[in-house]
Short mmCIF file of N, CA and C in Angstrom, two decimals:
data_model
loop_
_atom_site.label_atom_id
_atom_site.label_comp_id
_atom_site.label_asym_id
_atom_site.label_seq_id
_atom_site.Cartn_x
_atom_site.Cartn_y
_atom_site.Cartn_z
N UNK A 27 24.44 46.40 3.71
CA UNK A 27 24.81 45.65 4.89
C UNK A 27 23.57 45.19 5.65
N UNK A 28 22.56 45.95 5.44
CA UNK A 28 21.31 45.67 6.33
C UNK A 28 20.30 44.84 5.50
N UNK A 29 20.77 44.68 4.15
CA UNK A 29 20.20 43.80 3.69
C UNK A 29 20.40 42.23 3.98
N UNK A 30 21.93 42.16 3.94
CA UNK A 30 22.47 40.60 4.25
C UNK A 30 22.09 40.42 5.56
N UNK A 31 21.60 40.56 6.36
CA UNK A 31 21.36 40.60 8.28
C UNK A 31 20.12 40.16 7.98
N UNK A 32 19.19 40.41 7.11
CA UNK A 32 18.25 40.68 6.92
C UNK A 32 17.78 39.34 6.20
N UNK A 33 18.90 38.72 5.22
CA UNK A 33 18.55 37.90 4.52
C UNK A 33 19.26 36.41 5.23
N UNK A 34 19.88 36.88 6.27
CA UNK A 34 20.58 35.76 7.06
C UNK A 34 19.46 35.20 8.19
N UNK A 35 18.31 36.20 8.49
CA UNK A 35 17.36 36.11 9.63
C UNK A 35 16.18 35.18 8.36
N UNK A 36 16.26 35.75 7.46
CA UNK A 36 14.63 34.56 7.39
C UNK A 36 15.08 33.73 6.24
N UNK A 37 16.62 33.23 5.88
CA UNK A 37 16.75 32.23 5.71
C UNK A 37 16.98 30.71 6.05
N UNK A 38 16.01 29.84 6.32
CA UNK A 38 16.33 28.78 6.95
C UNK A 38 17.67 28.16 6.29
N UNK A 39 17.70 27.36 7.58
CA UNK A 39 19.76 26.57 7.74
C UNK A 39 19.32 25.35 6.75
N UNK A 40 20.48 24.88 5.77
CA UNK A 40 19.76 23.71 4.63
C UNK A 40 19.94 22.43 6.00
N UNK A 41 19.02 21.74 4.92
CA UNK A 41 18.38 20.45 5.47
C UNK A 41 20.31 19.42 5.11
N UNK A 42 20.02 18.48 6.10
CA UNK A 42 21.04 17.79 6.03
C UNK A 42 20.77 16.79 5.25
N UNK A 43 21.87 16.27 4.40
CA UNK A 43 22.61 15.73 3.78
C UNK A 43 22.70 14.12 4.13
N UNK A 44 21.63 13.50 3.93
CA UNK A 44 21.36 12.21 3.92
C UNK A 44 21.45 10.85 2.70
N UNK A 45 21.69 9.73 3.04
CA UNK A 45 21.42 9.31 1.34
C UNK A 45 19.75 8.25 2.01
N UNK A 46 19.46 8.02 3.07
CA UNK A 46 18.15 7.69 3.26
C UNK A 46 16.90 8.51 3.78
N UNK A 47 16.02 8.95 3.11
CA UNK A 47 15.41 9.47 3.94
C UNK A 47 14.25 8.73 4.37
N UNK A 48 13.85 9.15 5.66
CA UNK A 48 12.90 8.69 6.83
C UNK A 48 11.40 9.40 6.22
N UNK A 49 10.47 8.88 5.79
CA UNK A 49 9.66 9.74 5.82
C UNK A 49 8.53 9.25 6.78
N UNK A 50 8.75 7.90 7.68
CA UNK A 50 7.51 7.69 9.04
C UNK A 50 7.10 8.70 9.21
N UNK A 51 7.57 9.51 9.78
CA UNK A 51 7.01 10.91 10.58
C UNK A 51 5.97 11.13 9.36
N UNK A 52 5.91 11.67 8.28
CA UNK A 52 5.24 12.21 6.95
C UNK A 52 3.61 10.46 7.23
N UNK A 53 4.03 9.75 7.27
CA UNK A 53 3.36 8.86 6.69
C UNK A 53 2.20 8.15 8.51
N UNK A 54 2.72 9.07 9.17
CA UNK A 54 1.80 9.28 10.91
C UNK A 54 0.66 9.78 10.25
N UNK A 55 0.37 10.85 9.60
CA UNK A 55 -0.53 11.36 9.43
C UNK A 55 -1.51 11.44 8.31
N UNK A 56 -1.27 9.80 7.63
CA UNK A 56 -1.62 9.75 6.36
C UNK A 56 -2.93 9.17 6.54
N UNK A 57 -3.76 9.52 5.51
CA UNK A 57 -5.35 9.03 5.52
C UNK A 57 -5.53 8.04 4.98
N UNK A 58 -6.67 7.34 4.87
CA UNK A 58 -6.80 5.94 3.49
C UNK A 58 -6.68 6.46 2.46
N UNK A 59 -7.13 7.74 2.01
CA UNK A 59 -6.56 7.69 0.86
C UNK A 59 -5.08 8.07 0.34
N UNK A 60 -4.43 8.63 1.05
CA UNK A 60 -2.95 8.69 1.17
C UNK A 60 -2.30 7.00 0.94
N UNK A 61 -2.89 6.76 2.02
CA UNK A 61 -2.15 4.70 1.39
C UNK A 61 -2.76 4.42 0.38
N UNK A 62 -3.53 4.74 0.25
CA UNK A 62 -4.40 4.05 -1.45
C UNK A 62 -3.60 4.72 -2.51
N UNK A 63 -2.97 6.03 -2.28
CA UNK A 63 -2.19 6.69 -3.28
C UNK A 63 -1.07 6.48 -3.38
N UNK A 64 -0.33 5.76 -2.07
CA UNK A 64 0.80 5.36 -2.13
C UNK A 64 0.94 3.89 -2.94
N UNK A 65 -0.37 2.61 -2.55
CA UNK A 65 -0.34 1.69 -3.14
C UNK A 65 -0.65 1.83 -4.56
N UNK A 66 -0.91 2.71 -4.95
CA UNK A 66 -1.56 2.67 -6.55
C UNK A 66 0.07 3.38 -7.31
N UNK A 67 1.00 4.02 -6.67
CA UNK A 67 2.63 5.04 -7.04
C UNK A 67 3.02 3.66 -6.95
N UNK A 68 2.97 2.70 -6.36
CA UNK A 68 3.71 1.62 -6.35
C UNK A 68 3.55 -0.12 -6.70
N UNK A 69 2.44 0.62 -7.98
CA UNK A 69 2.22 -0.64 -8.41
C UNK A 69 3.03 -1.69 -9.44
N UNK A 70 4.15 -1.50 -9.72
CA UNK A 70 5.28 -1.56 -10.25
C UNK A 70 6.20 -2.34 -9.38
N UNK A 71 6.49 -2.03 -8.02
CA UNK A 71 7.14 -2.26 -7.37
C UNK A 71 6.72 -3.81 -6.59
N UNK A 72 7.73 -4.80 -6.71
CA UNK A 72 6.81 -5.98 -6.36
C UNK A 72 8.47 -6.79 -5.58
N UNK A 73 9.08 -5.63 -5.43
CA UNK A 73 10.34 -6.47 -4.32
C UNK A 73 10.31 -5.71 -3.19
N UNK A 74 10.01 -4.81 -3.00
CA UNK A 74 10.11 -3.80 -1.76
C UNK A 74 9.44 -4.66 -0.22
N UNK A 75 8.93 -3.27 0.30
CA UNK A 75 8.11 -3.84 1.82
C UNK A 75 7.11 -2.92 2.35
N UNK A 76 5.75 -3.45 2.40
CA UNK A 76 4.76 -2.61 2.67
C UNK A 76 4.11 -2.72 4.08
N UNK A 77 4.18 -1.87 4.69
CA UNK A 77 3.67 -2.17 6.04
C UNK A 77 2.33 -2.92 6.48
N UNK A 78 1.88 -2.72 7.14
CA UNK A 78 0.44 -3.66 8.25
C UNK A 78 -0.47 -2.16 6.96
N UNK A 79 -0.62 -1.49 7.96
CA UNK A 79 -1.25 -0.24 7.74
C UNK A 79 -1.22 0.16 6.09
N UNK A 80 -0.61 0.14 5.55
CA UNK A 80 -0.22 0.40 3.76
C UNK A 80 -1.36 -0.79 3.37
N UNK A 81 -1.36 -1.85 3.45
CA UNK A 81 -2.02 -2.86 3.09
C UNK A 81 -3.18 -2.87 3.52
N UNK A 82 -3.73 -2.63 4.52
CA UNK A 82 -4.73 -3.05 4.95
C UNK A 82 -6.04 -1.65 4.59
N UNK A 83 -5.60 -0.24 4.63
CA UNK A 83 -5.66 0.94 3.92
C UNK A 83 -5.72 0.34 2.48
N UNK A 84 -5.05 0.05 2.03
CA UNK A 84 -5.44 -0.19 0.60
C UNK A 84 -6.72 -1.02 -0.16
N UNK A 85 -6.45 -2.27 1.10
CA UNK A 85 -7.34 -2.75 0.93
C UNK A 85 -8.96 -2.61 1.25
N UNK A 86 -8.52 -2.07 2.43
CA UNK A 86 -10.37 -1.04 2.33
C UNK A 86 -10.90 -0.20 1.53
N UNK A 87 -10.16 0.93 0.09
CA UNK A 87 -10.42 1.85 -0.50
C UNK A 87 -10.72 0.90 -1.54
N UNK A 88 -9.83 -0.32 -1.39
CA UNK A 88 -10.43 -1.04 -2.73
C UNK A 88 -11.78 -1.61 -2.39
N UNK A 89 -12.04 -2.22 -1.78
CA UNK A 89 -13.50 -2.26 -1.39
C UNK A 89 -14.37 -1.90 -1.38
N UNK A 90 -13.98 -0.23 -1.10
CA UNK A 90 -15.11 0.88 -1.26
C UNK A 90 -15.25 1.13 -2.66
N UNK A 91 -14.30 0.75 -3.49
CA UNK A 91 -14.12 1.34 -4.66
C UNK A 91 -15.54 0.12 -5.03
N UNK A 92 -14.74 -0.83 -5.02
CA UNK A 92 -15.55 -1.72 -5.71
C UNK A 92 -16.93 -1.66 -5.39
N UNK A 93 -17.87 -1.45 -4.51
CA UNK A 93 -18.99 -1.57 -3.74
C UNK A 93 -19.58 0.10 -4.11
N UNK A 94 -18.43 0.85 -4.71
CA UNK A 94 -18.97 2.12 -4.97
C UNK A 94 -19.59 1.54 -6.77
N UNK A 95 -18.51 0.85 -7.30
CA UNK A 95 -18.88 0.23 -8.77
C UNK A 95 -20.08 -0.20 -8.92
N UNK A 96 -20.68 -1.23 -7.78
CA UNK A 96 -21.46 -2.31 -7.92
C UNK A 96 -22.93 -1.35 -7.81
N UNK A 97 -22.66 -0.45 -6.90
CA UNK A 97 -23.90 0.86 -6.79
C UNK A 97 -24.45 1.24 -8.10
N UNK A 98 -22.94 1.66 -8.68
CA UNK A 98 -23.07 2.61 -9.98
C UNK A 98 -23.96 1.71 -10.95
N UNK A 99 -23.66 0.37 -11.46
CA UNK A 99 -23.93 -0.61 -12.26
C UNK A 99 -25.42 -0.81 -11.94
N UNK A 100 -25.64 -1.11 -10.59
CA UNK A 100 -26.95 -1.35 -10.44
C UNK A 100 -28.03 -0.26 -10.82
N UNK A 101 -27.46 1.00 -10.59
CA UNK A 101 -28.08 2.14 -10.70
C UNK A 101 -28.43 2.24 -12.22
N UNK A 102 -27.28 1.64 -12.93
CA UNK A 102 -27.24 3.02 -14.42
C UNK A 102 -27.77 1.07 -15.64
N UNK A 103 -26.84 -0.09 -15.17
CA UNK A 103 -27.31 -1.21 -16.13
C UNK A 103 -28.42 -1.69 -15.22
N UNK A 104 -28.78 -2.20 -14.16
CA UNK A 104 -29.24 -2.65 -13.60
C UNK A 104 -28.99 -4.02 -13.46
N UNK A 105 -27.61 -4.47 -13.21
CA UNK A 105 -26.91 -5.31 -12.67
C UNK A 105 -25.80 -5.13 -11.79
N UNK A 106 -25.37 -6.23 -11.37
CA UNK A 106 -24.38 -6.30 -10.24
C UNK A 106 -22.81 -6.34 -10.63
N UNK A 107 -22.91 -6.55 -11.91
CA UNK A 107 -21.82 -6.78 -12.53
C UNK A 107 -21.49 -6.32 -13.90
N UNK A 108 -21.16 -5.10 -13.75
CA UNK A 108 -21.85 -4.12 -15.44
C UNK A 108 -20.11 -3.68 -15.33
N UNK A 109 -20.00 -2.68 -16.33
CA UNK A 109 -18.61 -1.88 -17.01
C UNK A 109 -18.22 -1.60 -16.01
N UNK A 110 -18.54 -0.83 -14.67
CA UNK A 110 -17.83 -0.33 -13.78
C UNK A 110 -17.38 -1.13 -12.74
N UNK A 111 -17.88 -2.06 -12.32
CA UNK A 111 -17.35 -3.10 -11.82
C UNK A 111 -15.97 -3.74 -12.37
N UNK A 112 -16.47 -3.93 -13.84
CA UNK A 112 -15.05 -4.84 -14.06
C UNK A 112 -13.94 -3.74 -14.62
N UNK A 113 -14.03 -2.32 -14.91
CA UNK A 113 -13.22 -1.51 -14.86
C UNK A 113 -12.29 -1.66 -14.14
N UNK A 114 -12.80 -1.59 -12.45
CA UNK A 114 -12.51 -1.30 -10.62
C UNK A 114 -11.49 -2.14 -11.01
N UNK A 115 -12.26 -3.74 -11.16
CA UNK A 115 -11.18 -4.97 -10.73
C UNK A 115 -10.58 -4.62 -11.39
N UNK A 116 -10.35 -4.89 -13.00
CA UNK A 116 -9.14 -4.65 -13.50
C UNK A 116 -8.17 -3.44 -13.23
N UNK A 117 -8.35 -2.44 -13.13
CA UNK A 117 -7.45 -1.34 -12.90
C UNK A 117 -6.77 -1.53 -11.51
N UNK A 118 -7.52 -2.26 -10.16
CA UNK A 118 -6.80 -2.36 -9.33
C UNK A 118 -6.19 -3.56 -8.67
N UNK A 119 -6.46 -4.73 -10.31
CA UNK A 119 -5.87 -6.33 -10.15
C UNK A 119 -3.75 -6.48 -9.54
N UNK A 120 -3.14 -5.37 -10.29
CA UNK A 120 -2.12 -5.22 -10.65
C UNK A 120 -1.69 -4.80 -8.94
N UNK A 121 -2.01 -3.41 -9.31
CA UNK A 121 -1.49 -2.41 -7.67
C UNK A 121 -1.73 -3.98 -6.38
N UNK A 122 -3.21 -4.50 -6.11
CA UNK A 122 -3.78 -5.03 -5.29
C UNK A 122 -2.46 -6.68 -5.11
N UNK A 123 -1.77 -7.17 -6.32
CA UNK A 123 -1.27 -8.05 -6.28
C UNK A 123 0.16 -7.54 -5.59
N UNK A 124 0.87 -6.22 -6.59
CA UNK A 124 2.04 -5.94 -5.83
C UNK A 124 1.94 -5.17 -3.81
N UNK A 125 1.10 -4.66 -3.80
CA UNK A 125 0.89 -4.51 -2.07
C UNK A 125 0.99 -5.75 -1.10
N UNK A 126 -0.01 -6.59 -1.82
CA UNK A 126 0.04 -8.09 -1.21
C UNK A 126 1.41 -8.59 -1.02
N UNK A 127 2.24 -8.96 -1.97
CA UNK A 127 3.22 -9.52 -2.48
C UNK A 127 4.30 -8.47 -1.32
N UNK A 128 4.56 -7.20 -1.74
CA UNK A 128 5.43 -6.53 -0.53
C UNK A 128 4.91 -6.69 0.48
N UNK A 129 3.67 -6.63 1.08
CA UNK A 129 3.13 -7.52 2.87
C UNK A 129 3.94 -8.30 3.17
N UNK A 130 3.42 -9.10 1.81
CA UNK A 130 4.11 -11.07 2.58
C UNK A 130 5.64 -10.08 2.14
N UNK A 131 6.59 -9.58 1.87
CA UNK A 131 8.06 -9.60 2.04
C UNK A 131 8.59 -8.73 3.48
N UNK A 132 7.08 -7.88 3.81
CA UNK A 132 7.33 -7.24 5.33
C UNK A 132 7.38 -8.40 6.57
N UNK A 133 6.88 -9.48 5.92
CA UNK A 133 6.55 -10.76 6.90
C UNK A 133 7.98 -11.89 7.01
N UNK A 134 8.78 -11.52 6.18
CA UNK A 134 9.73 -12.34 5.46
C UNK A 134 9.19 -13.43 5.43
N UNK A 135 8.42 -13.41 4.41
CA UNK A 135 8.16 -14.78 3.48
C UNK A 135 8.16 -13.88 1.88
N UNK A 136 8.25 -15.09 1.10
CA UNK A 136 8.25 -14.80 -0.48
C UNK A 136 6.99 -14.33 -0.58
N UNK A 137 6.83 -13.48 -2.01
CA UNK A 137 5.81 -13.61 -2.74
C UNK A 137 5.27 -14.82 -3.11
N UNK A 138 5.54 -15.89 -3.23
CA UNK A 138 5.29 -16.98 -3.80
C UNK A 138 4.09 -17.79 -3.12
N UNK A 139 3.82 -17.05 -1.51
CA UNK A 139 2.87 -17.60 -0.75
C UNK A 139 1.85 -16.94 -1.27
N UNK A 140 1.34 -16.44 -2.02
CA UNK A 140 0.23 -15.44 -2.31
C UNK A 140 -0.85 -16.78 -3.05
N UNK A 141 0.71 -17.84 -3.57
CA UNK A 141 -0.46 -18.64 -4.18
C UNK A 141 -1.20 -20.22 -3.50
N UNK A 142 -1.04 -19.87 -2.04
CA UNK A 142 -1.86 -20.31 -1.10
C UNK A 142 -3.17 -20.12 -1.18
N UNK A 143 -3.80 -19.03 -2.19
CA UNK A 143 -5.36 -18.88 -2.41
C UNK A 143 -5.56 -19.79 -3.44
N UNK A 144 -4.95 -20.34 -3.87
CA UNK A 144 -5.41 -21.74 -4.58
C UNK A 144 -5.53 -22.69 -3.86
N UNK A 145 -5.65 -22.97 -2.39
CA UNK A 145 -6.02 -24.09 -1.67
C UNK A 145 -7.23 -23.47 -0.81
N UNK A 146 -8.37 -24.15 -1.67
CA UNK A 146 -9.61 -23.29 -1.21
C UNK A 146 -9.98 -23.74 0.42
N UNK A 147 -10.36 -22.11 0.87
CA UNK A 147 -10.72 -22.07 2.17
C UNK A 147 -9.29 -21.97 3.62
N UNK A 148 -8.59 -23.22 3.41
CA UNK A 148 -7.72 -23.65 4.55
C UNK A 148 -6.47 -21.95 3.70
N UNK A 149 -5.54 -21.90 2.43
CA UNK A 149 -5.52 -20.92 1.68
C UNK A 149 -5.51 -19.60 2.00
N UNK A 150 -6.68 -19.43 1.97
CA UNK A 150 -7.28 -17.68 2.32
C UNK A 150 -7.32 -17.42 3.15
N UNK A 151 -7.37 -18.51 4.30
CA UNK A 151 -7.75 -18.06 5.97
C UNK A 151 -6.08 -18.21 6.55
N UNK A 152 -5.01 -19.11 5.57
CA UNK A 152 -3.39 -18.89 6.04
C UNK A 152 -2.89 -17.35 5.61
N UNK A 153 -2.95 -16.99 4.69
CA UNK A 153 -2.52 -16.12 4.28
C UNK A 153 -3.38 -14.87 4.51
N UNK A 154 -4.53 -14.74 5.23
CA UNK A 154 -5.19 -13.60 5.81
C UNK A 154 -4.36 -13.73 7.22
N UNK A 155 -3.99 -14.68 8.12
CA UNK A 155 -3.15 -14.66 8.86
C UNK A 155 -1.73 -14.31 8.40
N UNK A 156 -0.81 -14.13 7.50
CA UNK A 156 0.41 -13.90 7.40
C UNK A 156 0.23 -12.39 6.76
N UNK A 157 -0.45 -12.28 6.44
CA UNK A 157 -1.32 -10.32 6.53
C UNK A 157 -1.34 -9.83 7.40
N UNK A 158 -1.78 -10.12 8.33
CA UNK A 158 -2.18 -10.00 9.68
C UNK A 158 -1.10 -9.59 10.53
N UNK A 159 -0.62 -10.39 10.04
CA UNK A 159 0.99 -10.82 11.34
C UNK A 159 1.87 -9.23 11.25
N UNK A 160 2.52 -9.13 12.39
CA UNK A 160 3.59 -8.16 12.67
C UNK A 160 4.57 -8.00 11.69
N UNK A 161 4.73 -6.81 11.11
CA UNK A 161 6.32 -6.75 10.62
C UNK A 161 7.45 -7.08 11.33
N UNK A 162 8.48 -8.11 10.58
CA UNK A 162 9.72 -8.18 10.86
C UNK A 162 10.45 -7.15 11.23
N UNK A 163 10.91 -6.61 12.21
CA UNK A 163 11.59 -5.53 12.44
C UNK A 163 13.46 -6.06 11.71
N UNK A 164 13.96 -6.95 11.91
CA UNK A 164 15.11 -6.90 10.65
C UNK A 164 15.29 -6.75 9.84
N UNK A 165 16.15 -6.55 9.53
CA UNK A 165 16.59 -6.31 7.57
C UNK A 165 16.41 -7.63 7.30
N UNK A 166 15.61 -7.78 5.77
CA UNK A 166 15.70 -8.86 5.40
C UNK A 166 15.93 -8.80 3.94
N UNK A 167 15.75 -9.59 3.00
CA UNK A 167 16.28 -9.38 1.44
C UNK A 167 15.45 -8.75 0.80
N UNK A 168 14.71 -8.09 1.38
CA UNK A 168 13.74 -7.03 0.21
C UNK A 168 13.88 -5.64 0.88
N UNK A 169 15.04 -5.50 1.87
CA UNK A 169 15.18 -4.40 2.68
C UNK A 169 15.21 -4.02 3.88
N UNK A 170 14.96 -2.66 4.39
CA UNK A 170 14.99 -2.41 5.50
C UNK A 170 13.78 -2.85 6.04
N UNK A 171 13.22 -2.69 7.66
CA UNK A 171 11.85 -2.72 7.93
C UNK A 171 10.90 -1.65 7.25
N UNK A 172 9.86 -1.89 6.98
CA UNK A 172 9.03 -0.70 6.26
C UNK A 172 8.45 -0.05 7.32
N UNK A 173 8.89 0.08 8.79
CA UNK A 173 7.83 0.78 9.99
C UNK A 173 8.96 0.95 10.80
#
């Protein structure tokens, strides 16, 4: 009898019974490399919705990554543009396109604007603005808000 009293005190009450879960709270306290790990789990995923912060986190680790490459290369070939460099890009061409692509769907616009970097200059400086821009707080066709 003093066992069940016993086993009723330091068992926690189960977690409720949801079919969405929230994990914001979890994702308050996430580092760059936490979004870099989230953008790289979700490089596959190219309908969803990635927040301000998911993207922009990603995009700095890729940077570092790359600029960590360009070190290595210079160091070990003695160029700027050796194996580890084009390793970086390629391994993070894929992830780097689907993050983008869910941005612009946090923005409600298509993926399809991504290929605004083919209009050199005017291009890169629209779509660094639609990066930029606030998440849609509505539901829109790629989902809920991602924030």
């Amino acid at each position: 009898m003093e066992n069940k009293n016993m086993l009723n005190k330091v068992t926690p009450p189960p977690l409720p019974n949801t079919a969405v879960v929230n994990n914001h709270g979890a994702e308050a306290n996430y580092s760059i490399v936490d979004w870099f790990k989230k953008g790289l789990r979700n490089y596959t995923n190219f309908s969803g919705r990635a927040r301000r912060k998911e993207f922009w986190f990603f995009t700095l680790a890729q940077f570092i990554l790359v600029f960590i490459a360009m070190i290595l290369d210079s160091i070990i070939f003695n160029s700027d543009t050796g194996l580890f460099y084009v390793l970086v890009v390629l391994g993070l061409f894929i992830p780097s396109l689907s993050v983008t692509i869910r941005r612009l769907h946090d923005t409600s616009r298509s993926g399809w604007w991504f290929l605004l970097t083919l209009i050199p200059l005017v291009g890169a400086i629209l779509l660094i603005v639609f990066l930029a821009s606030d998440t849609k707080n509505e539901t829109n066709q790629w989902g809920p808000p991602a924030k």
